[in-house]
């Protein structure tokens, strides 16, 4: 007897909130804007750092530009907290900045997500800060070096870099 796949819809429990975060991590690590945009409502409202925009076409365009710049992108997300239809996430991602002589950088950030009744994200608010990895961005000290996306959860984020 096969069971139907678990639907990750609000109100979230600790288990379903964690699962939702890991599904998002996997989806973003595909770096495929067409796949990623499907997780959001058609009129999803976004703030990403200082940018504000709404809807699938704007999200798709943003993601295309993001991943054109951020090469070798690798993302880790962890549940920070949740309540009802809201989830807060802390994240870290590493990338080579194609607009800054391919220097290695790590972004540290927090996202606040709000979901509709079907489990699609209707609001995403992101704050993040980038730091160089290694001397002058040479990549020394990367956490995710040589890893596949499926291996990211096995990395222990060093003390002082997470809550």
mmCIF file with all atom_site columns, C-alpha atoms in Angstrom:
data_model
loop_
_atom_site.group_PDB
_atom_site.id
_atom_site.type_symbol
_atom_site.label_atom_id
_atom_site.label_alt_id
_atom_site.label_comp_id
_atom_site.label_asym_id
_atom_site.label_entity_id
_atom_site.label_seq_id
_atom_site.pdbx_PDB_ins_code
_atom_site.Cartn_x
_atom_site.Cartn_y
_atom_site.Cartn_z
_atom_site.occupancy
_atom_site.B_iso_or_equiv
_atom_site.pdbx_formal_charge
_atom_site.auth_seq_id
_atom_site.auth_comp_id
_atom_site.auth_asym_id
_atom_site.auth_atom_id
_atom_site.pdbx_PDB_model_num
ATOM 1   C CA . UNK A 1 1   ? 0.000  0.000  0.000   1.00 0.00 ? 1   UNK A CA 1
ATOM 2   C CA . UNK A 1 2   ? 1.567  3.305  -1.061  1.00 0.00 ? 2   UNK A CA 1
ATOM 3   C CA . UNK A 1 3   ? 0.837  6.512  0.724   1.00 0.00 ? 3   UNK A CA 1
ATOM 4   C CA . UNK A 1 4   ? 0.295  9.880  -0.909  1.00 0.00 ? 4   UNK A CA 1
ATOM 5   C CA . UNK A 1 5   ? 3.192  12.311 -0.645  1.00 0.00 ? 5   UNK A CA 1
ATOM 6   C CA . UNK A 1 6   ? 3.112  14.570 2.386   1.00 0.00 ? 6   UNK A CA 1
ATOM 7   C CA . UNK A 1 7   ? 1.654  17.983 1.553   1.00 0.00 ? 7   UNK A CA 1
ATOM 8   C CA . UNK A 1 8   ? 3.580  20.711 3.331   1.00 0.00 ? 8   UNK A CA 1
ATOM 9   C CA . UNK A 1 9   ? 0.768  23.155 4.021   1.00 0.00 ? 9   UNK A CA 1
ATOM 10  C CA . UNK A 1 10  ? 0.020  25.450 6.954   1.00 0.00 ? 10  UNK A CA 1
ATOM 11  C CA . UNK A 1 11  ? -0.459 25.381 9.808   1.00 0.00 ? 11  UNK A CA 1
ATOM 12  C CA . UNK A 1 12  ? 3.082  24.050 10.114  1.00 0.00 ? 12  UNK A CA 1
ATOM 13  C CA . UNK A 1 13  ? 4.422  21.736 12.793  1.00 0.00 ? 13  UNK A CA 1
ATOM 14  C CA . UNK A 1 14  ? 8.092  21.636 13.749  1.00 0.00 ? 14  UNK A CA 1
ATOM 15  C CA . UNK A 1 15  ? 8.534  18.643 11.425  1.00 0.00 ? 15  UNK A CA 1
ATOM 16  C CA . UNK A 1 16  ? 6.694  20.104 8.426   1.00 0.00 ? 16  UNK A CA 1
ATOM 17  C CA . UNK A 1 17  ? 8.383  23.505 8.837   1.00 0.00 ? 17  UNK A CA 1
ATOM 18  C CA . UNK A 1 18  ? 11.818 21.801 8.762   1.00 0.00 ? 18  UNK A CA 1
ATOM 19  C CA . UNK A 1 19  ? 10.780 19.795 5.713   1.00 0.00 ? 19  UNK A CA 1
ATOM 20  C CA . UNK A 1 20  ? 9.560  22.945 3.961   1.00 0.00 ? 20  UNK A CA 1
ATOM 21  C CA . UNK A 1 21  ? 12.935 24.607 4.590   1.00 0.00 ? 21  UNK A CA 1
ATOM 22  C CA . UNK A 1 22  ? 14.856 21.636 3.181   1.00 0.00 ? 22  UNK A CA 1
ATOM 23  C CA . UNK A 1 23  ? 12.600 21.436 0.123   1.00 0.00 ? 23  UNK A CA 1
ATOM 24  C CA . UNK A 1 24  ? 13.361 25.122 -0.509  1.00 0.00 ? 24  UNK A CA 1
ATOM 25  C CA . UNK A 1 25  ? 17.092 24.495 -0.037  1.00 0.00 ? 25  UNK A CA 1
ATOM 26  C CA . UNK A 1 26  ? 17.037 21.690 -2.610  1.00 0.00 ? 26  UNK A CA 1
ATOM 27  C CA . UNK A 1 27  ? 14.947 23.696 -5.044  1.00 0.00 ? 27  UNK A CA 1
ATOM 28  C CA . UNK A 1 28  ? 17.188 26.778 -4.900  1.00 0.00 ? 28  UNK A CA 1
ATOM 29  C CA . UNK A 1 29  ? 20.295 24.630 -5.320  1.00 0.00 ? 29  UNK A CA 1
ATOM 30  C CA . UNK A 1 30  ? 18.991 23.568 -8.743  1.00 0.00 ? 30  UNK A CA 1
ATOM 31  C CA . UNK A 1 31  ? 19.608 27.184 -9.836  1.00 0.00 ? 31  UNK A CA 1
ATOM 32  C CA . UNK A 1 32  ? 16.681 26.743 -12.228 1.00 0.00 ? 32  UNK A CA 1
ATOM 33  C CA . UNK A 1 33  ? 14.449 29.855 -12.136 1.00 0.00 ? 33  UNK A CA 1
ATOM 34  C CA . UNK A 1 34  ? 11.608 28.029 -13.903 1.00 0.00 ? 34  UNK A CA 1
ATOM 35  C CA . UNK A 1 35  ? 11.488 25.342 -11.197 1.00 0.00 ? 35  UNK A CA 1
ATOM 36  C CA . UNK A 1 36  ? 11.994 27.744 -8.300  1.00 0.00 ? 36  UNK A CA 1
ATOM 37  C CA . UNK A 1 37  ? 9.259  30.169 -9.329  1.00 0.00 ? 37  UNK A CA 1
ATOM 38  C CA . UNK A 1 38  ? 6.645  27.394 -9.126  1.00 0.00 ? 38  UNK A CA 1
ATOM 39  C CA . UNK A 1 39  ? 6.971  27.355 -5.320  1.00 0.00 ? 39  UNK A CA 1
ATOM 40  C CA . UNK A 1 40  ? 5.537  30.891 -5.151  1.00 0.00 ? 40  UNK A CA 1
ATOM 41  C CA . UNK A 1 41  ? 2.049  32.286 -5.668  1.00 0.00 ? 41  UNK A CA 1
ATOM 42  C CA . UNK A 1 42  ? 1.522  34.150 -8.978  1.00 0.00 ? 42  UNK A CA 1
ATOM 43  C CA . UNK A 1 43  ? 1.500  37.474 -7.100  1.00 0.00 ? 43  UNK A CA 1
ATOM 44  C CA . UNK A 1 44  ? 4.135  36.627 -4.497  1.00 0.00 ? 44  UNK A CA 1
ATOM 45  C CA . UNK A 1 45  ? 5.634  39.725 -2.866  1.00 0.00 ? 45  UNK A CA 1
ATOM 46  C CA . UNK A 1 46  ? 9.409  39.797 -2.457  1.00 0.00 ? 46  UNK A CA 1
ATOM 47  C CA . UNK A 1 47  ? 12.008 41.942 -0.766  1.00 0.00 ? 47  UNK A CA 1
ATOM 48  C CA . UNK A 1 48  ? 15.524 40.791 -1.497  1.00 0.00 ? 48  UNK A CA 1
ATOM 49  C CA . UNK A 1 49  ? 18.013 43.070 0.227   1.00 0.00 ? 49  UNK A CA 1
ATOM 50  C CA . UNK A 1 50  ? 17.077 46.506 -1.197  1.00 0.00 ? 50  UNK A CA 1
ATOM 51  C CA . UNK A 1 51  ? 14.951 45.212 -4.108  1.00 0.00 ? 51  UNK A CA 1
ATOM 52  C CA . UNK A 1 52  ? 11.157 45.005 -3.970  1.00 0.00 ? 52  UNK A CA 1
ATOM 53  C CA . UNK A 1 53  ? 9.094  43.192 -6.620  1.00 0.00 ? 53  UNK A CA 1
ATOM 54  C CA . UNK A 1 54  ? 5.934  41.152 -7.174  1.00 0.00 ? 54  UNK A CA 1
ATOM 55  C CA . UNK A 1 55  ? 4.946  38.145 -9.269  1.00 0.00 ? 55  UNK A CA 1
ATOM 56  C CA . UNK A 1 56  ? 6.323  35.196 -11.205 1.00 0.00 ? 56  UNK A CA 1
ATOM 57  C CA . UNK A 1 57  ? 7.853  37.141 -14.097 1.00 0.00 ? 57  UNK A CA 1
ATOM 58  C CA . UNK A 1 58  ? 9.740  39.474 -11.744 1.00 0.00 ? 58  UNK A CA 1
ATOM 59  C CA . UNK A 1 59  ? 10.915 36.554 -9.604  1.00 0.00 ? 59  UNK A CA 1
ATOM 60  C CA . UNK A 1 60  ? 12.067 34.634 -12.677 1.00 0.00 ? 60  UNK A CA 1
ATOM 61  C CA . UNK A 1 61  ? 13.973 37.651 -14.003 1.00 0.00 ? 61  UNK A CA 1
ATOM 62  C CA . UNK A 1 62  ? 15.564 38.281 -10.608 1.00 0.00 ? 62  UNK A CA 1
ATOM 63  C CA . UNK A 1 63  ? 16.715 34.651 -10.303 1.00 0.00 ? 63  UNK A CA 1
ATOM 64  C CA . UNK A 1 64  ? 18.161 34.624 -13.822 1.00 0.00 ? 64  UNK A CA 1
ATOM 65  C CA . UNK A 1 65  ? 20.209 37.724 -13.024 1.00 0.00 ? 65  UNK A CA 1
ATOM 66  C CA . UNK A 1 66  ? 21.190 36.383 -9.598  1.00 0.00 ? 66  UNK A CA 1
ATOM 67  C CA . UNK A 1 67  ? 22.594 33.129 -10.920 1.00 0.00 ? 67  UNK A CA 1
ATOM 68  C CA . UNK A 1 68  ? 24.251 34.790 -13.902 1.00 0.00 ? 68  UNK A CA 1
ATOM 69  C CA . UNK A 1 69  ? 26.288 36.725 -11.348 1.00 0.00 ? 69  UNK A CA 1
ATOM 70  C CA . UNK A 1 70  ? 26.621 34.150 -8.550  1.00 0.00 ? 70  UNK A CA 1
ATOM 71  C CA . UNK A 1 71  ? 28.630 31.267 -10.019 1.00 0.00 ? 71  UNK A CA 1
ATOM 72  C CA . UNK A 1 72  ? 29.355 28.017 -8.136  1.00 0.00 ? 72  UNK A CA 1
ATOM 73  C CA . UNK A 1 73  ? 26.338 28.844 -5.938  1.00 0.00 ? 73  UNK A CA 1
ATOM 74  C CA . UNK A 1 74  ? 25.724 26.500 -2.996  1.00 0.00 ? 74  UNK A CA 1
ATOM 75  C CA . UNK A 1 75  ? 23.025 27.224 -0.388  1.00 0.00 ? 75  UNK A CA 1
ATOM 76  C CA . UNK A 1 76  ? 22.247 25.901 3.094   1.00 0.00 ? 76  UNK A CA 1
ATOM 77  C CA . UNK A 1 77  ? 19.029 26.842 4.921   1.00 0.00 ? 77  UNK A CA 1
ATOM 78  C CA . UNK A 1 78  ? 18.000 26.048 8.494   1.00 0.00 ? 78  UNK A CA 1
ATOM 79  C CA . UNK A 1 79  ? 14.715 26.569 10.290  1.00 0.00 ? 79  UNK A CA 1
ATOM 80  C CA . UNK A 1 80  ? 14.920 29.492 12.717  1.00 0.00 ? 80  UNK A CA 1
ATOM 81  C CA . UNK A 1 81  ? 11.306 29.546 13.928  1.00 0.00 ? 81  UNK A CA 1
ATOM 82  C CA . UNK A 1 82  ? 7.738  29.077 12.692  1.00 0.00 ? 82  UNK A CA 1
ATOM 83  C CA . UNK A 1 83  ? 4.124  29.834 13.583  1.00 0.00 ? 83  UNK A CA 1
ATOM 84  C CA . UNK A 1 84  ? 0.936  28.937 11.732  1.00 0.00 ? 84  UNK A CA 1
ATOM 85  C CA . UNK A 1 85  ? 1.608  29.886 8.062   1.00 0.00 ? 85  UNK A CA 1
ATOM 86  C CA . UNK A 1 86  ? 4.934  31.651 8.659   1.00 0.00 ? 86  UNK A CA 1
ATOM 87  C CA . UNK A 1 87  ? 8.501  30.356 8.696   1.00 0.00 ? 87  UNK A CA 1
ATOM 88  C CA . UNK A 1 88  ? 11.753 32.185 9.473   1.00 0.00 ? 88  UNK A CA 1
ATOM 89  C CA . UNK A 1 89  ? 14.971 30.759 8.086   1.00 0.00 ? 89  UNK A CA 1
ATOM 90  C CA . UNK A 1 90  ? 18.658 31.444 8.563   1.00 0.00 ? 90  UNK A CA 1
ATOM 91  C CA . UNK A 1 91  ? 20.835 30.714 5.572   1.00 0.00 ? 91  UNK A CA 1
ATOM 92  C CA . UNK A 1 92  ? 24.364 30.755 4.227   1.00 0.00 ? 92  UNK A CA 1
ATOM 93  C CA . UNK A 1 93  ? 25.442 30.485 0.651   1.00 0.00 ? 93  UNK A CA 1
ATOM 94  C CA . UNK A 1 94  ? 28.794 30.576 -1.080  1.00 0.00 ? 94  UNK A CA 1
ATOM 95  C CA . UNK A 1 95  ? 29.439 31.758 -4.609  1.00 0.00 ? 95  UNK A CA 1
ATOM 96  C CA . UNK A 1 96  ? 31.966 33.243 -6.974  1.00 0.00 ? 96  UNK A CA 1
ATOM 97  C CA . UNK A 1 97  ? 31.045 36.805 -7.917  1.00 0.00 ? 97  UNK A CA 1
ATOM 98  C CA . UNK A 1 98  ? 31.295 37.139 -11.706 1.00 0.00 ? 98  UNK A CA 1
ATOM 99  C CA . UNK A 1 99  ? 31.059 40.918 -11.350 1.00 0.00 ? 99  UNK A CA 1
ATOM 100 C CA . UNK A 1 100 ? 33.979 41.067 -8.896  1.00 0.00 ? 100 UNK A CA 1
ATOM 101 C CA . UNK A 1 101 ? 36.801 39.097 -10.583 1.00 0.00 ? 101 UNK A CA 1
ATOM 102 C CA . UNK A 1 102 ? 35.265 35.762 -9.470  1.00 0.00 ? 102 UNK A CA 1
ATOM 103 C CA . UNK A 1 103 ? 36.051 36.401 -5.800  1.00 0.00 ? 103 UNK A CA 1
ATOM 104 C CA . UNK A 1 104 ? 34.564 33.873 -3.410  1.00 0.00 ? 104 UNK A CA 1
ATOM 105 C CA . UNK A 1 105 ? 31.889 35.263 -1.101  1.00 0.00 ? 105 UNK A CA 1
ATOM 106 C CA . UNK A 1 106 ? 29.545 33.958 1.559   1.00 0.00 ? 106 UNK A CA 1
ATOM 107 C CA . UNK A 1 107 ? 26.148 35.487 2.204   1.00 0.00 ? 107 UNK A CA 1
ATOM 108 C CA . UNK A 1 108 ? 24.709 35.257 5.718   1.00 0.00 ? 108 UNK A CA 1
ATOM 109 C CA . UNK A 1 109 ? 21.034 36.015 6.065   1.00 0.00 ? 109 UNK A CA 1
ATOM 110 C CA . UNK A 1 110 ? 17.539 35.637 7.385   1.00 0.00 ? 110 UNK A CA 1
ATOM 111 C CA . UNK A 1 111 ? 14.337 35.108 5.424   1.00 0.00 ? 111 UNK A CA 1
ATOM 112 C CA . UNK A 1 112 ? 10.753 35.509 6.590   1.00 0.00 ? 112 UNK A CA 1
ATOM 113 C CA . UNK A 1 113 ? 8.218  33.495 4.599   1.00 0.00 ? 113 UNK A CA 1
ATOM 114 C CA . UNK A 1 114 ? 4.411  33.590 4.541   1.00 0.00 ? 114 UNK A CA 1
ATOM 115 C CA . UNK A 1 115 ? 2.421  30.813 2.829   1.00 0.00 ? 115 UNK A CA 1
ATOM 116 C CA . UNK A 1 116 ? -1.054 30.522 1.355   1.00 0.00 ? 116 UNK A CA 1
ATOM 117 C CA . UNK A 1 117 ? -3.377 27.634 2.241   1.00 0.00 ? 117 UNK A CA 1
ATOM 118 C CA . UNK A 1 118 ? -1.948 25.463 -0.546  1.00 0.00 ? 118 UNK A CA 1
ATOM 119 C CA . UNK A 1 119 ? 1.612  25.779 0.767   1.00 0.00 ? 119 UNK A CA 1
ATOM 120 C CA . UNK A 1 120 ? 2.899  28.179 -1.879  1.00 0.00 ? 120 UNK A CA 1
ATOM 121 C CA . UNK A 1 121 ? 4.904  31.146 -0.654  1.00 0.00 ? 121 UNK A CA 1
ATOM 122 C CA . UNK A 1 122 ? 3.024  34.421 -0.948  1.00 0.00 ? 122 UNK A CA 1
ATOM 123 C CA . UNK A 1 123 ? 5.628  36.624 0.709   1.00 0.00 ? 123 UNK A CA 1
ATOM 124 C CA . UNK A 1 124 ? 9.428  36.376 0.970   1.00 0.00 ? 124 UNK A CA 1
ATOM 125 C CA . UNK A 1 125 ? 11.433 38.985 2.868   1.00 0.00 ? 125 UNK A CA 1
ATOM 126 C CA . UNK A 1 126 ? 15.219 38.494 2.733   1.00 0.00 ? 126 UNK A CA 1
ATOM 127 C CA . UNK A 1 127 ? 18.050 40.297 4.466   1.00 0.00 ? 127 UNK A CA 1
ATOM 128 C CA . UNK A 1 128 ? 21.601 39.226 3.745   1.00 0.00 ? 128 UNK A CA 1
ATOM 129 C CA . UNK A 1 129 ? 25.193 40.366 4.048   1.00 0.00 ? 129 UNK A CA 1
ATOM 130 C CA . UNK A 1 130 ? 28.122 39.224 1.905   1.00 0.00 ? 130 UNK A CA 1
ATOM 131 C CA . UNK A 1 131 ? 31.657 38.671 3.172   1.00 0.00 ? 131 UNK A CA 1
ATOM 132 C CA . UNK A 1 132 ? 34.765 37.657 1.294   1.00 0.00 ? 132 UNK A CA 1
ATOM 133 C CA . UNK A 1 133 ? 35.933 34.076 1.847   1.00 0.00 ? 133 UNK A CA 1
ATOM 134 C CA . UNK A 1 134 ? 39.677 33.881 2.356   1.00 0.00 ? 134 UNK A CA 1
ATOM 135 C CA . UNK A 1 135 ? 42.312 36.491 1.707   1.00 0.00 ? 135 UNK A CA 1
ATOM 136 C CA . UNK A 1 136 ? 40.986 38.870 -0.948  1.00 0.00 ? 136 UNK A CA 1
ATOM 137 C CA . UNK A 1 137 ? 38.248 36.364 -1.797  1.00 0.00 ? 137 UNK A CA 1
ATOM 138 C CA . UNK A 1 138 ? 40.572 33.510 -2.776  1.00 0.00 ? 138 UNK A CA 1
ATOM 139 C CA . UNK A 1 139 ? 38.137 30.965 -1.299  1.00 0.00 ? 139 UNK A CA 1
ATOM 140 C CA . UNK A 1 140 ? 40.345 29.654 1.522   1.00 0.00 ? 140 UNK A CA 1
ATOM 141 C CA . UNK A 1 141 ? 38.049 28.436 4.284   1.00 0.00 ? 141 UNK A CA 1
ATOM 142 C CA . UNK A 1 142 ? 34.997 27.620 2.171   1.00 0.00 ? 142 UNK A CA 1
ATOM 143 C CA . UNK A 1 143 ? 32.548 25.404 4.033   1.00 0.00 ? 143 UNK A CA 1
ATOM 144 C CA . UNK A 1 144 ? 30.904 23.829 0.996   1.00 0.00 ? 144 UNK A CA 1
ATOM 145 C CA . UNK A 1 145 ? 33.986 23.220 -1.135  1.00 0.00 ? 145 UNK A CA 1
ATOM 146 C CA . UNK A 1 146 ? 33.750 20.050 -3.200  1.00 0.00 ? 146 UNK A CA 1
ATOM 147 C CA . UNK A 1 147 ? 30.288 19.144 -1.923  1.00 0.00 ? 147 UNK A CA 1
ATOM 148 C CA . UNK A 1 148 ? 27.187 18.191 -3.817  1.00 0.00 ? 148 UNK A CA 1
ATOM 149 C CA . UNK A 1 149 ? 23.929 19.874 -2.771  1.00 0.00 ? 149 UNK A CA 1
ATOM 150 C CA . UNK A 1 150 ? 22.760 16.637 -1.091  1.00 0.00 ? 150 UNK A CA 1
ATOM 151 C CA . UNK A 1 151 ? 25.771 16.750 1.246   1.00 0.00 ? 151 UNK A CA 1
ATOM 152 C CA . UNK A 1 152 ? 25.250 20.253 2.650   1.00 0.00 ? 152 UNK A CA 1
ATOM 153 C CA . UNK A 1 153 ? 23.260 19.216 5.715   1.00 0.00 ? 153 UNK A CA 1
ATOM 154 C CA . UNK A 1 154 ? 26.221 17.185 6.956   1.00 0.00 ? 154 UNK A CA 1
ATOM 155 C CA . UNK A 1 155 ? 28.383 20.291 7.344   1.00 0.00 ? 155 UNK A CA 1
ATOM 156 C CA . UNK A 1 156 ? 28.525 21.761 10.833  1.00 0.00 ? 156 UNK A CA 1
ATOM 157 C CA . UNK A 1 157 ? 28.239 25.550 10.640  1.00 0.00 ? 157 UNK A CA 1
ATOM 158 C CA . UNK A 1 158 ? 31.007 26.902 12.920  1.00 0.00 ? 158 UNK A CA 1
ATOM 159 C CA . UNK A 1 159 ? 30.132 28.498 16.252  1.00 0.00 ? 159 UNK A CA 1
ATOM 160 C CA . UNK A 1 160 ? 29.545 32.208 15.922  1.00 0.00 ? 160 UNK A CA 1
ATOM 161 C CA . UNK A 1 161 ? 28.081 31.822 12.423  1.00 0.00 ? 161 UNK A CA 1
ATOM 162 C CA . UNK A 1 162 ? 24.590 30.687 13.423  1.00 0.00 ? 162 UNK A CA 1
ATOM 163 C CA . UNK A 1 163 ? 22.107 30.964 16.239  1.00 0.00 ? 163 UNK A CA 1
#
